[in-house]
Amino acid sequence: SQKIEQNSEALNIQEGKTATLTCNYTNYSPAYLQWYRQDPGRGPVFLLLIRENEKEKRKERLKVTFDTTLKQSLFHITASQPADSATYLCVRRDNYGQNFVFGPGTRLSVLP
Amino acid sequence: DAGVIQSPRHEVTEMGQEVTLRCKPISGHNSLFWYRQTMMRGLELLIYFNNNVPIDDSGMPEDRFSAKMPNASFSTLKIQPSEPRDSAVYFCASSLGDRGGFGQPQHFGDGTRLSIL
């Protein structure tokens, strides 16, 4: 079965620094990876999607990369702010919807 | 625009009782997903529908769980009989049609926190 691992359960960084979160997958590359943000007591909110044939995607202060050789996606938040504190989830999905798997999430805390 | 609406937000009931969770997807979305989230297992896909038809229910834990989507604007997840190990947060999400699997974002409700005593 396909698995998703996220590098750490929790990550603390200082405000203004770049946060880097890691998502590793097993077996073959998924058709795409999605990243979501989840705040306590709320449902996940979609942030970014990257396809297998894309190296990098950006949205404002967010950047995601996809390395099929390393079987890894990196999610970066530049100029981090305390409001970025949340749990970030990586999701893999293949074509036709199969193998839809969420990672365990990384809880990010941005300290003022 | 109204997002995905789930009810109830919280449910506490005794073991053995029937539990029904409800979901109203975003209008125009034709894919609907039910998830369960626990500390131990994270977020797990239980079942998803496309155009009101169940496509993949391989995540449904056992026969005590059932899900229906009688029309495009309503779905239920039922547990009968409920057990303490069913305690979790249950999320519903919807998206535009994704049979082609091209990564449409999912829009989640705020979940139902279920506690089975």
Short mmCIF file of N, CA, C and O in Angstrom, two decimals, chain B residues 30-34 45-60 65-71 74-77 99:
data_model
loop_
_atom_site.label_atom_id
_atom_site.label_comp_id
_atom_site.label_asym_id
_atom_site.label_seq_id
_atom_site.Cartn_x
_atom_site.Cartn_y
_atom_site.Cartn_z
N ASN B 30 -19.60 17.66 -7.41
CA ASN B 30 -20.21 16.35 -7.63
C ASN B 30 -19.39 15.20 -7.07
O ASN B 30 -19.68 14.04 -7.34
N SER B 31 -18.34 15.51 -6.31
CA SER B 31 -17.63 14.46 -5.57
C SER B 31 -17.74 14.76 -4.08
O SER B 31 -17.60 15.92 -3.66
N LEU B 32 -18.01 13.71 -3.30
CA LEU B 32 -18.16 13.89 -1.86
C LEU B 32 -17.38 12.80 -1.14
O LEU B 32 -17.38 11.65 -1.57
N PHE B 33 -16.71 13.20 -0.06
CA PHE B 33 -15.81 12.30 0.65
C PHE B 33 -16.15 12.32 2.15
O PHE B 33 -16.44 13.36 2.71
N TRP B 34 -16.06 11.15 2.77
CA TRP B 34 -16.16 11.04 4.23
C TRP B 34 -14.82 10.57 4.78
O TRP B 34 -14.23 9.60 4.26
N LEU B 45 -9.51 8.18 4.71
CA LEU B 45 -10.65 8.21 3.80
C LEU B 45 -11.53 6.99 4.04
O LEU B 45 -11.05 5.86 4.01
N LEU B 46 -12.81 7.22 4.28
CA LEU B 46 -13.74 6.12 4.50
C LEU B 46 -14.42 5.72 3.19
O LEU B 46 -14.48 4.55 2.82
N ILE B 47 -14.97 6.69 2.49
CA ILE B 47 -15.73 6.41 1.28
C ILE B 47 -15.80 7.68 0.45
O ILE B 47 -15.73 8.78 1.01
N TYR B 48 -15.88 7.53 -0.87
CA TYR B 48 -16.21 8.70 -1.65
C TYR B 48 -17.20 8.38 -2.77
O TYR B 48 -17.28 7.27 -3.25
N PHE B 49 -17.98 9.43 -3.07
CA PHE B 49 -19.04 9.36 -4.06
C PHE B 49 -18.69 10.28 -5.23
O PHE B 49 -18.09 11.34 -5.04
N ASN B 50 -19.11 9.87 -6.41
CA ASN B 50 -19.05 10.74 -7.56
C ASN B 50 -20.42 10.72 -8.23
O ASN B 50 -20.91 9.63 -8.56
N ASN B 51 -21.00 11.88 -8.42
CA ASN B 51 -22.36 11.96 -8.97
C ASN B 51 -23.32 11.06 -8.20
O ASN B 51 -24.12 10.32 -8.79
N ASN B 52 -23.22 11.09 -6.88
CA ASN B 52 -24.10 10.39 -5.94
C ASN B 52 -23.86 8.88 -5.91
O ASN B 52 -24.57 8.17 -5.19
N VAL B 53 -22.91 8.37 -6.65
CA VAL B 53 -22.65 6.93 -6.69
C VAL B 53 -21.39 6.63 -5.88
O VAL B 53 -20.37 7.28 -6.08
N PRO B 54 -21.44 5.64 -4.97
CA PRO B 54 -20.24 5.29 -4.23
C PRO B 54 -19.19 4.70 -5.16
O PRO B 54 -19.47 3.75 -5.89
N ILE B 55 -17.99 5.27 -5.16
CA ILE B 55 -16.92 4.83 -6.05
C ILE B 55 -15.93 3.93 -5.33
O ILE B 55 -15.49 2.93 -5.87
N ASP B 56 -15.59 4.29 -4.11
CA ASP B 56 -14.60 3.51 -3.36
C ASP B 56 -14.99 3.53 -1.89
O ASP B 56 -14.94 4.57 -1.25
N ASP B 57 -15.38 2.39 -1.39
CA ASP B 57 -15.74 2.29 0.04
C ASP B 57 -14.77 1.37 0.78
O ASP B 57 -15.10 0.85 1.84
N SER B 58 -13.59 1.20 0.22
CA SER B 58 -12.63 0.26 0.82
C SER B 58 -12.14 0.73 2.20
O SER B 58 -11.62 -0.07 2.97
N GLY B 59 -12.32 1.99 2.51
CA GLY B 59 -11.91 2.51 3.81
C GLY B 59 -12.95 2.36 4.90
O GLY B 59 -12.65 2.63 6.07
N MET B 60 -14.13 1.93 4.57
CA MET B 60 -15.18 1.75 5.59
C MET B 60 -14.75 0.61 6.50
O MET B 60 -14.51 -0.51 6.02
N PHE B 65 -20.73 0.40 9.58
CA PHE B 65 -20.70 1.72 8.93
C PHE B 65 -21.41 1.64 7.59
O PHE B 65 -21.18 0.70 6.81
N SER B 66 -22.22 2.63 7.31
CA SER B 66 -22.84 2.73 5.99
C SER B 66 -22.96 4.20 5.62
O SER B 66 -23.08 5.07 6.48
N ALA B 67 -22.91 4.49 4.33
CA ALA B 67 -23.03 5.86 3.85
C ALA B 67 -23.97 5.89 2.65
O ALA B 67 -24.00 4.95 1.86
N LYS B 68 -24.73 6.98 2.57
CA LYS B 68 -25.66 7.15 1.47
C LYS B 68 -25.56 8.56 0.93
O LYS B 68 -25.18 9.49 1.64
N MET B 69 -25.92 8.69 -0.32
CA MET B 69 -26.01 10.01 -0.93
C MET B 69 -27.25 10.01 -1.83
O MET B 69 -27.16 9.72 -3.03
N PRO B 70 -28.40 10.29 -1.25
CA PRO B 70 -29.65 10.18 -2.00
C PRO B 70 -29.80 11.24 -3.08
O PRO B 70 -30.54 11.02 -4.05
N ASN B 71 -29.10 12.37 -2.93
CA ASN B 71 -29.14 13.40 -3.96
C ASN B 71 -27.86 14.22 -3.89
O ASN B 71 -27.04 14.01 -2.99
N PHE B 74 -26.94 16.16 -0.35
CA PHE B 74 -27.06 15.59 0.99
C PHE B 74 -26.42 14.21 1.05
O PHE B 74 -26.59 13.39 0.15
N SER B 75 -25.71 13.97 2.15
CA SER B 75 -25.14 12.64 2.39
C SER B 75 -25.20 12.34 3.87
O SER B 75 -25.16 13.25 4.71
N THR B 76 -25.28 11.06 4.20
CA THR B 76 -25.25 10.62 5.59
C THR B 76 -24.22 9.53 5.77
O THR B 76 -23.95 8.74 4.86
N LEU B 77 -23.66 9.51 6.97
CA LEU B 77 -22.79 8.42 7.40
C LEU B 77 -23.42 7.87 8.68
O LEU B 77 -23.63 8.62 9.63
N ARG B 99 -13.09 12.24 -11.58
CA ARG B 99 -12.88 10.89 -12.07
C ARG B 99 -11.56 10.80 -12.83
O ARG B 99 -10.93 9.77 -12.88
#
